[in-house]
PDB file of C-alpha atoms in Angstrom:
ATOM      1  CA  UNK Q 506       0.000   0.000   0.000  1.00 63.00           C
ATOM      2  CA  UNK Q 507       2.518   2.404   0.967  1.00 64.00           C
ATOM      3  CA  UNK Q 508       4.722   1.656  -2.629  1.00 68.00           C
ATOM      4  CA  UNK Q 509       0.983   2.863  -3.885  1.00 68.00           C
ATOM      5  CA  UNK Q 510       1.018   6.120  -2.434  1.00 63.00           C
ATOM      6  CA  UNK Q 511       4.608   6.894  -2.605  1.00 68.00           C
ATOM      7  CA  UNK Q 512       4.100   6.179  -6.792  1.00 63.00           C
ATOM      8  CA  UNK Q 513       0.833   8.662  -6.668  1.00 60.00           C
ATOM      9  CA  UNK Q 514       3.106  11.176  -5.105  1.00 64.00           C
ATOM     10  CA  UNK Q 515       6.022  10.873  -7.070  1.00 72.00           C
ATOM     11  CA  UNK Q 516       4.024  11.065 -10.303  1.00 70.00           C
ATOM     12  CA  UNK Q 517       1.012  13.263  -9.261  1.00 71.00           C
ATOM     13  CA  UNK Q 518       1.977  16.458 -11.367  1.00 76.00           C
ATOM     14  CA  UNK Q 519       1.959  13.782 -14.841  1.00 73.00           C
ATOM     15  CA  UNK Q 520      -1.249  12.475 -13.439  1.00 69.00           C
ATOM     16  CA  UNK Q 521      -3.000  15.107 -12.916  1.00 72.00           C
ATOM     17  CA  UNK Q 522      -2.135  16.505 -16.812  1.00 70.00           C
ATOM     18  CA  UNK Q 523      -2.977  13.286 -17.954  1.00 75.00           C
ATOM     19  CA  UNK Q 524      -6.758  13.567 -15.667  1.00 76.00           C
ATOM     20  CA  UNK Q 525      -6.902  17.712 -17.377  1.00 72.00           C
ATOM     21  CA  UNK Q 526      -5.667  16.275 -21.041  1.00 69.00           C
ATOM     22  CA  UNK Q 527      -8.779  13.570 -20.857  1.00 71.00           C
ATOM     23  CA  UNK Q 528     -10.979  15.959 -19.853  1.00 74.00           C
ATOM     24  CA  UNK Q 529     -10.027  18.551 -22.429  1.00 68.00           C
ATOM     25  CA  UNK Q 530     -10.319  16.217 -24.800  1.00 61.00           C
ATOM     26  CA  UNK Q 531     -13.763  14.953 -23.795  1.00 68.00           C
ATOM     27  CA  UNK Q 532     -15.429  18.133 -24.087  1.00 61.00           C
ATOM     28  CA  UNK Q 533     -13.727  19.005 -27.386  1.00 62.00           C
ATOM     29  CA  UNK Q 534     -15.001  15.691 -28.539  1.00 56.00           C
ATOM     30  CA  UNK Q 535     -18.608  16.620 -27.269  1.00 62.00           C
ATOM     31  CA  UNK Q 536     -18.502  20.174 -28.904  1.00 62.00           C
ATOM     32  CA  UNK Q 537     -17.618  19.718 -32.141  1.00 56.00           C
ATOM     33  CA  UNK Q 538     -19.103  17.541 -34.407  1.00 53.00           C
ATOM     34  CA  UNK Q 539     -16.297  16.765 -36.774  1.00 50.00           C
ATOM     35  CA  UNK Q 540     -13.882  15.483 -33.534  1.00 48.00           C
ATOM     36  CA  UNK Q 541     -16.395  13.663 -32.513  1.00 51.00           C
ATOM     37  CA  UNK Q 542     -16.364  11.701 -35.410  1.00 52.00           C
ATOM     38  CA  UNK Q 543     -13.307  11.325 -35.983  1.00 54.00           C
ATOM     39  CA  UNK Q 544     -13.317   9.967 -32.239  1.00 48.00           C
ATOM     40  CA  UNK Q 545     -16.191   7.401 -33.059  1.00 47.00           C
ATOM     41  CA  UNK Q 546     -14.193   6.464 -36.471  1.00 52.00           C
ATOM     42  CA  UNK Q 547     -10.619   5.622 -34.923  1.00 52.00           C
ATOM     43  CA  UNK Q 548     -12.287   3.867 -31.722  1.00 46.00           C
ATOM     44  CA  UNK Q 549     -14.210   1.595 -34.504  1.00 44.00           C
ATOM     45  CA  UNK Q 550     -11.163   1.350 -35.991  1.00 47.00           C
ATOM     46  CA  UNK Q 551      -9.504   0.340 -33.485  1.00 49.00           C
ATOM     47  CA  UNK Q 552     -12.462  -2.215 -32.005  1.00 47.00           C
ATOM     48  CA  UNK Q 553     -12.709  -3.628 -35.413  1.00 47.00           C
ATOM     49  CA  UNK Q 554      -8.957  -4.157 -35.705  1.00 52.00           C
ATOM     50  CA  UNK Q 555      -8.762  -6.070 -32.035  1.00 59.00           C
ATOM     51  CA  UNK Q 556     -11.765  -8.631 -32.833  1.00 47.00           C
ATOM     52  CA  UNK Q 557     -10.506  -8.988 -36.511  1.00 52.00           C
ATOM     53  CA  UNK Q 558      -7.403 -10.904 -34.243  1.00 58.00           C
ATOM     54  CA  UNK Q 559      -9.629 -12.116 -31.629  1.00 56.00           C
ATOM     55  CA  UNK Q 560     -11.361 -13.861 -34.660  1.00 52.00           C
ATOM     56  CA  UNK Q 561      -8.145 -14.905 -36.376  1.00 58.00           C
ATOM     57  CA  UNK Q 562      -6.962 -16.801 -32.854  1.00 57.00           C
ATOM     58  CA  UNK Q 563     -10.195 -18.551 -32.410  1.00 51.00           C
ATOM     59  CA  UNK Q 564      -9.917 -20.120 -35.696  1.00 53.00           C
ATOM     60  CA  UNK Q 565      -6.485 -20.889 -35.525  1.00 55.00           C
ATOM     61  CA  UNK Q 566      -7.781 -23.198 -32.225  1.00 54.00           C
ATOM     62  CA  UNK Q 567     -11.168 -24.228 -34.243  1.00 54.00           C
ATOM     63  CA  UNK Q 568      -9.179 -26.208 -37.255  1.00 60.00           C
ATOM     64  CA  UNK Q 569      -8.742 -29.104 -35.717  1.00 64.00           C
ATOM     65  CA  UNK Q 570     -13.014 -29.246 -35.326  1.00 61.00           C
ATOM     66  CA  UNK Q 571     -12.823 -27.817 -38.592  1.00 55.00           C
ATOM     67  CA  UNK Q 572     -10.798 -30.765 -39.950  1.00 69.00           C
ATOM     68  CA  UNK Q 573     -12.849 -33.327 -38.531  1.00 67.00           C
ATOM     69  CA  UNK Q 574     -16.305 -31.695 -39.736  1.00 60.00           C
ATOM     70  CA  UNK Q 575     -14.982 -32.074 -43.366  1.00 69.00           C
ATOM     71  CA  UNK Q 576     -13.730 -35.221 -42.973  1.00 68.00           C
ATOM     72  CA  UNK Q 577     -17.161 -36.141 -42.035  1.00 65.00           C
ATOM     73  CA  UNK Q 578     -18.527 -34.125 -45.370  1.00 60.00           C
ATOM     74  CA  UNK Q 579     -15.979 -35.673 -47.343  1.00 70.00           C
ATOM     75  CA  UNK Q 580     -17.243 -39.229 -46.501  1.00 67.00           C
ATOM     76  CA  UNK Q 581     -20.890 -38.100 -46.796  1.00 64.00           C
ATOM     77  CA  UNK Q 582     -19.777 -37.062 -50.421  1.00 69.00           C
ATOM     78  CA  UNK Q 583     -18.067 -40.046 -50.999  1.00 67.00           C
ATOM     79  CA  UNK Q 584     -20.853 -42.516 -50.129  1.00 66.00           C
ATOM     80  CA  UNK Q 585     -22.751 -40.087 -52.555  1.00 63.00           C
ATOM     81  CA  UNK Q 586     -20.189 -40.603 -55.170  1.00 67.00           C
ATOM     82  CA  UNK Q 587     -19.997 -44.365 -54.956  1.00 70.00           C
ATOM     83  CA  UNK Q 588     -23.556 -45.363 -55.153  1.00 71.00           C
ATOM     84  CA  UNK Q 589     -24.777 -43.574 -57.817  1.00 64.00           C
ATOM     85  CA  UNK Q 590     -26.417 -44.776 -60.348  1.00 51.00           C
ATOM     86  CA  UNK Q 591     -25.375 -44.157 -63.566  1.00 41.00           C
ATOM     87  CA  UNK Q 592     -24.095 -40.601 -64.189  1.00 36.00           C
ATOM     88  CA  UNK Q 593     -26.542 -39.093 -61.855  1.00 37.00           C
ATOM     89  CA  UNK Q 594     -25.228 -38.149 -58.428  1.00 37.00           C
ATOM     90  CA  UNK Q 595     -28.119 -38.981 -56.237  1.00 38.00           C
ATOM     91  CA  UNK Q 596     -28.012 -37.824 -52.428  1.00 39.00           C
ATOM     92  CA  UNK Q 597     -27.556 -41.287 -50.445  1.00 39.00           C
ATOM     93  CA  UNK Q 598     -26.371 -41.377 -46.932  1.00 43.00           C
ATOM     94  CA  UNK Q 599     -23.284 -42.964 -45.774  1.00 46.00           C
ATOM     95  CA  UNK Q 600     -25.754 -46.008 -44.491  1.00 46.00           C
ATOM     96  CA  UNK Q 601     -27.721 -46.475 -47.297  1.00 47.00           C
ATOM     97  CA  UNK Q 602     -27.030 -47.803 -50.873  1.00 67.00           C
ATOM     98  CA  UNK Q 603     -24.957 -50.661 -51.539  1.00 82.00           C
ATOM     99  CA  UNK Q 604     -21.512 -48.838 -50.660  1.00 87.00           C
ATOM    100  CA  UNK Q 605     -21.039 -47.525 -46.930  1.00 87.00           C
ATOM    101  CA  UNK Q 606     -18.252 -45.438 -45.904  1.00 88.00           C
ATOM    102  CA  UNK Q 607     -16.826 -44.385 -42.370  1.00 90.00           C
ATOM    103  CA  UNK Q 608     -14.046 -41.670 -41.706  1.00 89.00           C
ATOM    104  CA  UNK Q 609     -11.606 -42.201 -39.565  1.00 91.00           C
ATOM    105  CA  UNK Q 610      -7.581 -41.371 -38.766  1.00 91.00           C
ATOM    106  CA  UNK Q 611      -4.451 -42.830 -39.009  1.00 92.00           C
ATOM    107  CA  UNK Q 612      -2.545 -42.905 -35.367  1.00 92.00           C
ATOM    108  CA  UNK Q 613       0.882 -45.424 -36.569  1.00 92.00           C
ATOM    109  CA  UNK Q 614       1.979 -45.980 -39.437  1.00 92.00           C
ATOM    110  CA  UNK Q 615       5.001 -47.819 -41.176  1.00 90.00           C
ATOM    111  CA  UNK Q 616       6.624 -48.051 -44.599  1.00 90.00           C
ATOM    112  CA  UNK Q 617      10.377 -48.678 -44.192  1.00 89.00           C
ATOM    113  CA  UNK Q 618       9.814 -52.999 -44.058  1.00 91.00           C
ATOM    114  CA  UNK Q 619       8.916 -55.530 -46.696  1.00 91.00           C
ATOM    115  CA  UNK Q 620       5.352 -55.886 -44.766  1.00 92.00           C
ATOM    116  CA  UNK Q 621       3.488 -52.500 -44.232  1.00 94.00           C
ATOM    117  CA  UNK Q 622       0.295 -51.535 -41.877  1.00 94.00           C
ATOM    118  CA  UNK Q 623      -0.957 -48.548 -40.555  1.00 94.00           C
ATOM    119  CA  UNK Q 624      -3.148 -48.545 -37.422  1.00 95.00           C
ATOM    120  CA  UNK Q 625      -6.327 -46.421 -37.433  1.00 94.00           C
ATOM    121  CA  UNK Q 626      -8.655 -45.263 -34.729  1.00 92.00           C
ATOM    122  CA  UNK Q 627     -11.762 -47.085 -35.610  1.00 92.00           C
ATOM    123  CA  UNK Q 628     -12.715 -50.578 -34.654  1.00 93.00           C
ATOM    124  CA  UNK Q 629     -15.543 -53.338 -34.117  1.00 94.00           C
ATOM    125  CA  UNK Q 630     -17.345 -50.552 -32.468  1.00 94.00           C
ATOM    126  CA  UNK Q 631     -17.886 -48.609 -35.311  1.00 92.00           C
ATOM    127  CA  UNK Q 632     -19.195 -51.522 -37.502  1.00 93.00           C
ATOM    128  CA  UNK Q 633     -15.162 -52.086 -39.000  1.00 94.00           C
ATOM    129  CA  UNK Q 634     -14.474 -55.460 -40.030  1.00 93.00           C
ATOM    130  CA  UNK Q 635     -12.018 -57.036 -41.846  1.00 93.00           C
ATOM    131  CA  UNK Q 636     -11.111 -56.896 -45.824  1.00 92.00           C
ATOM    132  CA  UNK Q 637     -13.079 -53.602 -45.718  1.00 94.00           C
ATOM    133  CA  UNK Q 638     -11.400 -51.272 -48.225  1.00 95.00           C
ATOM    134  CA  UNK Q 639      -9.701 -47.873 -47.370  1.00 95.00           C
ATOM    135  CA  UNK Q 640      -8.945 -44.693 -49.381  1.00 93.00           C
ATOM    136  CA  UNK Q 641      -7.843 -41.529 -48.921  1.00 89.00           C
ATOM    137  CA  UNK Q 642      -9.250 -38.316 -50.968  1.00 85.00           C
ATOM    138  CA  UNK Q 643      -6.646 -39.710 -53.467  1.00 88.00           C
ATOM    139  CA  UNK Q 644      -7.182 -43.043 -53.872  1.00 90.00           C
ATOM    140  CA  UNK Q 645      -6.796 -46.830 -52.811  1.00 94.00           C
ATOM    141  CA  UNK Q 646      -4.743 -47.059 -49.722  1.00 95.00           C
ATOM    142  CA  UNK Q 647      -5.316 -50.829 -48.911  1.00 96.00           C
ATOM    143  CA  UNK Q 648      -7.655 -53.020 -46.435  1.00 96.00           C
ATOM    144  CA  UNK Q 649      -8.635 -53.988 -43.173  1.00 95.00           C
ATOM    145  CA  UNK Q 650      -6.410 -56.995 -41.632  1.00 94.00           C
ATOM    146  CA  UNK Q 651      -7.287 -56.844 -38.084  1.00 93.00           C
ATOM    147  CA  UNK Q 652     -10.183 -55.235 -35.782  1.00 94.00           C
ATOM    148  CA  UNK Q 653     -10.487 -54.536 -31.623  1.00 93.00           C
ATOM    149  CA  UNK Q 654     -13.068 -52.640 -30.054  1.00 93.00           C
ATOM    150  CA  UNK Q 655     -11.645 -49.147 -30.935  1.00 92.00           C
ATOM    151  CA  UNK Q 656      -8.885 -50.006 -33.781  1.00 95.00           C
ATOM    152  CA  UNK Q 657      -7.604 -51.547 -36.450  1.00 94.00           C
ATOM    153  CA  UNK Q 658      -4.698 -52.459 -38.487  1.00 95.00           C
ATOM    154  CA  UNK Q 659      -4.850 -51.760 -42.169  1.00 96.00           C
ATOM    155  CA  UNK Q 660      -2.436 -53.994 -44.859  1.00 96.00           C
ATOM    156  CA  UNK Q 661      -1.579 -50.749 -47.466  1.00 96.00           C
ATOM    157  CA  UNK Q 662      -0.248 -51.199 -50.578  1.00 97.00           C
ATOM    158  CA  UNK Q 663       3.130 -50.931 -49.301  1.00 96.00           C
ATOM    159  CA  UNK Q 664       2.693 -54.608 -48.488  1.00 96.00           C
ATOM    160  CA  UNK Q 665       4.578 -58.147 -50.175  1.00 95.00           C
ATOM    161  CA  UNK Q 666       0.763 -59.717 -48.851  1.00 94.00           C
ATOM    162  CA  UNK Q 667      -0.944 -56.937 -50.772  1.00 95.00           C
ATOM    163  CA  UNK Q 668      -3.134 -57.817 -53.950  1.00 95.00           C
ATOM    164  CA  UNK Q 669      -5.693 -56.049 -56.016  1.00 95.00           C
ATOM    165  CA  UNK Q 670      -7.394 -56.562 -59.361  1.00 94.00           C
ATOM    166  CA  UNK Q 671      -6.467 -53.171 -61.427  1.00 96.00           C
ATOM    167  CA  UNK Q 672      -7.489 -51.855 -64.945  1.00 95.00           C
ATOM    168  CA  UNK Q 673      -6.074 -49.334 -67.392  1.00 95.00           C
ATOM    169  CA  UNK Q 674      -8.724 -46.119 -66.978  1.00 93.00           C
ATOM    170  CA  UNK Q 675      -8.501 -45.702 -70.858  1.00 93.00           C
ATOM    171  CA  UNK Q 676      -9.374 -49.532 -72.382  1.00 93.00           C
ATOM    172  CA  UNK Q 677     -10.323 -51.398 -69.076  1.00 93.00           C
ATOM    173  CA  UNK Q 678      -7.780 -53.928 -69.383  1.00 94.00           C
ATOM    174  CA  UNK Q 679      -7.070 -55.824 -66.236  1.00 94.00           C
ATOM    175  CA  UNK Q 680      -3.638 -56.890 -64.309  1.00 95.00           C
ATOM    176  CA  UNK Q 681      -2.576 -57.529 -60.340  1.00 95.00           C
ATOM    177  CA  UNK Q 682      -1.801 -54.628 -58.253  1.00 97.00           C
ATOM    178  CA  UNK Q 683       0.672 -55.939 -55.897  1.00 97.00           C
ATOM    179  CA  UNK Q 684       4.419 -54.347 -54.606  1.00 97.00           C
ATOM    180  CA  UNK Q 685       8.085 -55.581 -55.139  1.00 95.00           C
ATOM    181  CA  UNK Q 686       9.570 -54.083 -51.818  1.00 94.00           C
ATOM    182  CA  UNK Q 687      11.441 -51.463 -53.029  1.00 93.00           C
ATOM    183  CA  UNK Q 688       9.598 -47.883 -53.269  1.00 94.00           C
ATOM    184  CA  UNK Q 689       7.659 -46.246 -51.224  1.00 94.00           C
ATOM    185  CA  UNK Q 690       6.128 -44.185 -54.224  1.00 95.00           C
ATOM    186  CA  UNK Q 691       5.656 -46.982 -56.690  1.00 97.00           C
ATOM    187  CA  UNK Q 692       3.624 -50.359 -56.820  1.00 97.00           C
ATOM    188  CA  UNK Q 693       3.441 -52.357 -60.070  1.00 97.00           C
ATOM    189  CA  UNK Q 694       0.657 -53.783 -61.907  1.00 96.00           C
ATOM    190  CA  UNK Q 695       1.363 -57.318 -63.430  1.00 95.00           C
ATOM    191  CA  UNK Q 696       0.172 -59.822 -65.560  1.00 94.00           C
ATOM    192  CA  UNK Q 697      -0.913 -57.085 -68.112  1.00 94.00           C
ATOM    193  CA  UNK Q 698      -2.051 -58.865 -71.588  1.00 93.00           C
ATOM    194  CA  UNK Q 699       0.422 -57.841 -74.476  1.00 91.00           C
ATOM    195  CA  UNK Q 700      -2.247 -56.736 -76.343  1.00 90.00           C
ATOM    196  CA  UNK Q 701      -3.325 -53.413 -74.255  1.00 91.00           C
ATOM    197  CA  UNK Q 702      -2.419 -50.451 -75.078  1.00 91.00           C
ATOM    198  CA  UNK Q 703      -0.035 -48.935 -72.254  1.00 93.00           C
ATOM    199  CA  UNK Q 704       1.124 -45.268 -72.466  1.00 93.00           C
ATOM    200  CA  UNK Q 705       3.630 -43.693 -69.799  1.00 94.00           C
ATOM    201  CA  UNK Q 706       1.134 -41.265 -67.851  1.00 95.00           C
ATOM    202  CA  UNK Q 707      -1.868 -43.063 -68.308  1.00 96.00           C
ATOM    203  CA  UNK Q 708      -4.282 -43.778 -64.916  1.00 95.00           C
ATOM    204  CA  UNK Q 709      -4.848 -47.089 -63.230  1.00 96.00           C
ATOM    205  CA  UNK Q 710      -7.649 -47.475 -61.156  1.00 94.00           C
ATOM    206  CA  UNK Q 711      -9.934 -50.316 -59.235  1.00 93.00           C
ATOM    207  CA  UNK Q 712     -11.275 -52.358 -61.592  1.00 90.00           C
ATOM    208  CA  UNK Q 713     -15.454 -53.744 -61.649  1.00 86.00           C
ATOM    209  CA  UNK Q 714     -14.463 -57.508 -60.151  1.00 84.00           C
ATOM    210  CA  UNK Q 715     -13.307 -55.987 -56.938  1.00 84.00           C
ATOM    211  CA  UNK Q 716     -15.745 -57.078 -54.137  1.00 86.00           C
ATOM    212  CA  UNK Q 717     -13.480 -54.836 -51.650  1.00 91.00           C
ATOM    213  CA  UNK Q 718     -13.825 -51.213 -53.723  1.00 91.00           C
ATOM    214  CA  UNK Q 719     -15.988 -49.634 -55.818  1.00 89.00           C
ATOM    215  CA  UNK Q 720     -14.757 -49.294 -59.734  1.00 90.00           C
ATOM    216  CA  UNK Q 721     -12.573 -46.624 -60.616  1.00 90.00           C
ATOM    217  CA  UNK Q 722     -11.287 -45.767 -57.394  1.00 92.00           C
ATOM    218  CA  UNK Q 723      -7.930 -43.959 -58.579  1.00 92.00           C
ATOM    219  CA  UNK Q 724      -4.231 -46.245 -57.657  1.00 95.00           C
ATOM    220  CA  UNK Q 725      -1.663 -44.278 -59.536  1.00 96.00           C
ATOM    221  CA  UNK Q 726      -0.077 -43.354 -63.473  1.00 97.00           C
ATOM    222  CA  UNK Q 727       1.910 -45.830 -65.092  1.00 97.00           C
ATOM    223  CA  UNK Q 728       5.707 -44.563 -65.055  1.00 97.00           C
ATOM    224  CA  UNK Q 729       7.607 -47.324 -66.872  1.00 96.00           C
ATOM    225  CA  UNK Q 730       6.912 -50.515 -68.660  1.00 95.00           C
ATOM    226  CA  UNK Q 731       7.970 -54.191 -68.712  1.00 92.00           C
ATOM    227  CA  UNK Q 732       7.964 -57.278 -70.564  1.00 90.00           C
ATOM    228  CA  UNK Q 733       8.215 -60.393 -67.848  1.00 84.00           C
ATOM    229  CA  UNK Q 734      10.068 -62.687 -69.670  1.00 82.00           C
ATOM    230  CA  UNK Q 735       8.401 -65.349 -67.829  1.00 83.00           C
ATOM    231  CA  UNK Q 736       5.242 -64.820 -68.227  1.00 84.00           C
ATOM    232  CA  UNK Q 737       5.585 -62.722 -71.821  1.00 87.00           C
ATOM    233  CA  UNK Q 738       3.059 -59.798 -70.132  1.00 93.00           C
ATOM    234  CA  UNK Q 739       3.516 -56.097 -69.120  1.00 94.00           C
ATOM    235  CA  UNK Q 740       4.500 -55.650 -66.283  1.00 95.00           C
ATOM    236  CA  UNK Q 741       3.427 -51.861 -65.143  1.00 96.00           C
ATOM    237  CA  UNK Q 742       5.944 -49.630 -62.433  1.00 97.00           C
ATOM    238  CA  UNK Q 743       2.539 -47.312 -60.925  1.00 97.00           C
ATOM    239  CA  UNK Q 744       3.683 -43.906 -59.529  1.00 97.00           C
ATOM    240  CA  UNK Q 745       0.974 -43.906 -56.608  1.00 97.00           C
ATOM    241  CA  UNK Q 746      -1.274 -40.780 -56.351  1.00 94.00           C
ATOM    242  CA  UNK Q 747      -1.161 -41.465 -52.483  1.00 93.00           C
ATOM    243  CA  UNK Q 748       1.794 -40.370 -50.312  1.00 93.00           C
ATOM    244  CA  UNK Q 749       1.938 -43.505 -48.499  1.00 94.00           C
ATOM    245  CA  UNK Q 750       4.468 -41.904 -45.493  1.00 92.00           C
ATOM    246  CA  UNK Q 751       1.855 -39.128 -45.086  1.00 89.00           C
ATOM    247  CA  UNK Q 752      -1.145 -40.435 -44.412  1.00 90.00           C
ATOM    248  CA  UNK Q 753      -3.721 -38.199 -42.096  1.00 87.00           C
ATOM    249  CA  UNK Q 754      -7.784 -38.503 -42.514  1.00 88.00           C
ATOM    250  CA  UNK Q 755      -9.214 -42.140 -44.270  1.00 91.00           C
ATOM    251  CA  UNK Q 756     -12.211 -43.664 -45.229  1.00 91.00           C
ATOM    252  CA  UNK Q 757     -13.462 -47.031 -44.701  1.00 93.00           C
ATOM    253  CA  UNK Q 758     -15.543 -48.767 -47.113  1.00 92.00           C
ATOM    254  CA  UNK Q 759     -18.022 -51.536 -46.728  1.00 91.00           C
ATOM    255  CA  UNK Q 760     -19.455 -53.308 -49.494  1.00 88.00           C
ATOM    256  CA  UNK Q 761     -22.528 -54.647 -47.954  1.00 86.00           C
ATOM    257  CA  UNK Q 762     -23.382 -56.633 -50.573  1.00 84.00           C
ATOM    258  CA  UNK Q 763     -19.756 -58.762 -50.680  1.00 80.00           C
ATOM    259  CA  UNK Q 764     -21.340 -61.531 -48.724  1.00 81.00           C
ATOM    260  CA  UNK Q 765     -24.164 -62.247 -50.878  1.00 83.00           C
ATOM    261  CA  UNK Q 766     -21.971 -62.023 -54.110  1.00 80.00           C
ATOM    262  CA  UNK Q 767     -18.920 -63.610 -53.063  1.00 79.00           C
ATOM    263  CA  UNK Q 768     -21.540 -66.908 -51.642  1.00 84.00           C
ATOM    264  CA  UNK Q 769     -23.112 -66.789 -55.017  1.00 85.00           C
ATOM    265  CA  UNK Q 770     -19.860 -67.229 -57.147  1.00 79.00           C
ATOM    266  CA  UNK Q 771     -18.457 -70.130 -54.546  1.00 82.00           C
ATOM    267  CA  UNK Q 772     -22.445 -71.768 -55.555  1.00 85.00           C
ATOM    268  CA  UNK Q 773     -21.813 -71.099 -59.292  1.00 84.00           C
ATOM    269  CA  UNK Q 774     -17.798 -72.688 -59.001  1.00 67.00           C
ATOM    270  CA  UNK Q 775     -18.087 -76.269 -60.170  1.00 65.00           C
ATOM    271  CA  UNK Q 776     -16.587 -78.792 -57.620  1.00 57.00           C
ATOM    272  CA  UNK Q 777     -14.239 -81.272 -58.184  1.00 56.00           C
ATOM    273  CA  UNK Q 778     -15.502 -84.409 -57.373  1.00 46.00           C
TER     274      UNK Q 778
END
């Protein structure tokens, strides 16, 4: 208390100029129009200015909400996009249709070994089950392996184990989607008939047998070509579209009609007897 009173007295001539100043100013303000609003316009100014940042620091803190909320839109618009019929793009919710899809995050994730997974926070719980398919907003990423309760492990295309039926966008013509171990950028596509037509550049995609994906899900472009001497088809180097060592936001897809198709073709198979 007494530092108080010993700063009032030490400064009480500056204080009391600054008390006059204020109220000189005040009834200049009040007097004349034209400093009066000049007074109104610079405190605006200033008002405006300090919740312009005020603003700008909320949202910085809201992204992460943001983020999530158009994840969310993103898988509405992709269970739109994958149950359409035709060319029409009809509005069906993520649990209708014959396609449903679930977002969800990647929490681990690994792509320096010869057998790759990534770990995502969505399990059992949330209706995940295995040999679901998973995408990013640029394409195939791979499938579910393994489920908990709240998790589950994801074999990517970085993975020896990894296969997937593949077309050419351009002619439709089919190979294996599978990886040799080597780069993270690049899987190949195999078993190509000699007879397509394969252009450096051109896009590879899921192909219509999948039971796992909807068609045309986009995989990569074709960067170089082979001949396997073995075989005597292409085999196709694919520059992925997907950064597989920077994955973030994903989306699960369930075919819920891959039971009922899949026991259908094992009924149609002829046994051996």
């Amino acid at each position: 208390m007494q530092q108080i009173v010993n700063f009032l007295f030490k400064n009480s001539m500056l204080l009391l100029f600054l008390l006059l100043l204020g109220i000189s100013l005040s009834f200049t303000i009040q007097s004349h129009s034209y400093h009066r609003s000049r007074a109104i316009t610079s405190a605006n100014a200033v008002t405006g200015y300090t919740y312009e940042q005020i603003n700008k620091v909320e949202q910085y803190f809201a992204l992460s909400k943001e983020n999530e909320k158009l994840a969310m839109e993103n898988a509405l618009l992709k269970s739109m996009l994958y149950n359409k019929k035709d060319t029409v793009l009809t509005a069906v919710p993520p649990s209708l249709g014959m396609y449903k899809v679930v977002q969800s995050k990647v929490i681990a994730n690994s792509y320096s070994r010869q057998e790759n997974y990534i770990t995502i926070n969505n399990g059992a719980n949330s209706g995940i089950k295995e040999d679901m398919g998973v995408v990013s907003s640029l394409g195939v990423i791979g499938y579910i392996e393994k489920t908990s309760a709240g998790y589950a492990t994801v074999i990517t295309v970085l993975n020896r184990k990894f296969k997937l039926g593949a077309k050419i966008k351009k002619n439709n013509h089919f190979g294996t989607l599978t990886w040799n171990g080597k780069s993270t950028g690049f899987a190949q596509l195999i078993d190509v008939p000699r007879l397509a037509t394969v252009v450096k550049g051109d896009t590879i995609v899921t192909g219509s047998e999948s039971t796992i994906f909807p068609e045309n899900i986009p995989i990569g472009t074709i960067e170089k070509v082979y001949i396997d001497k073995k075989t005597n088809y292409y085999t196709l180097d694919i520059r992925l579209f997907n950064d597989m060592t920077s994955l973030g936001n994903v989306y699960i897809i369930e075919n819920k009609d891959r039971t009922e198709i899949e026991q259908l073709q094992q009924a149609t198979v002829p046994t051996n007897e």
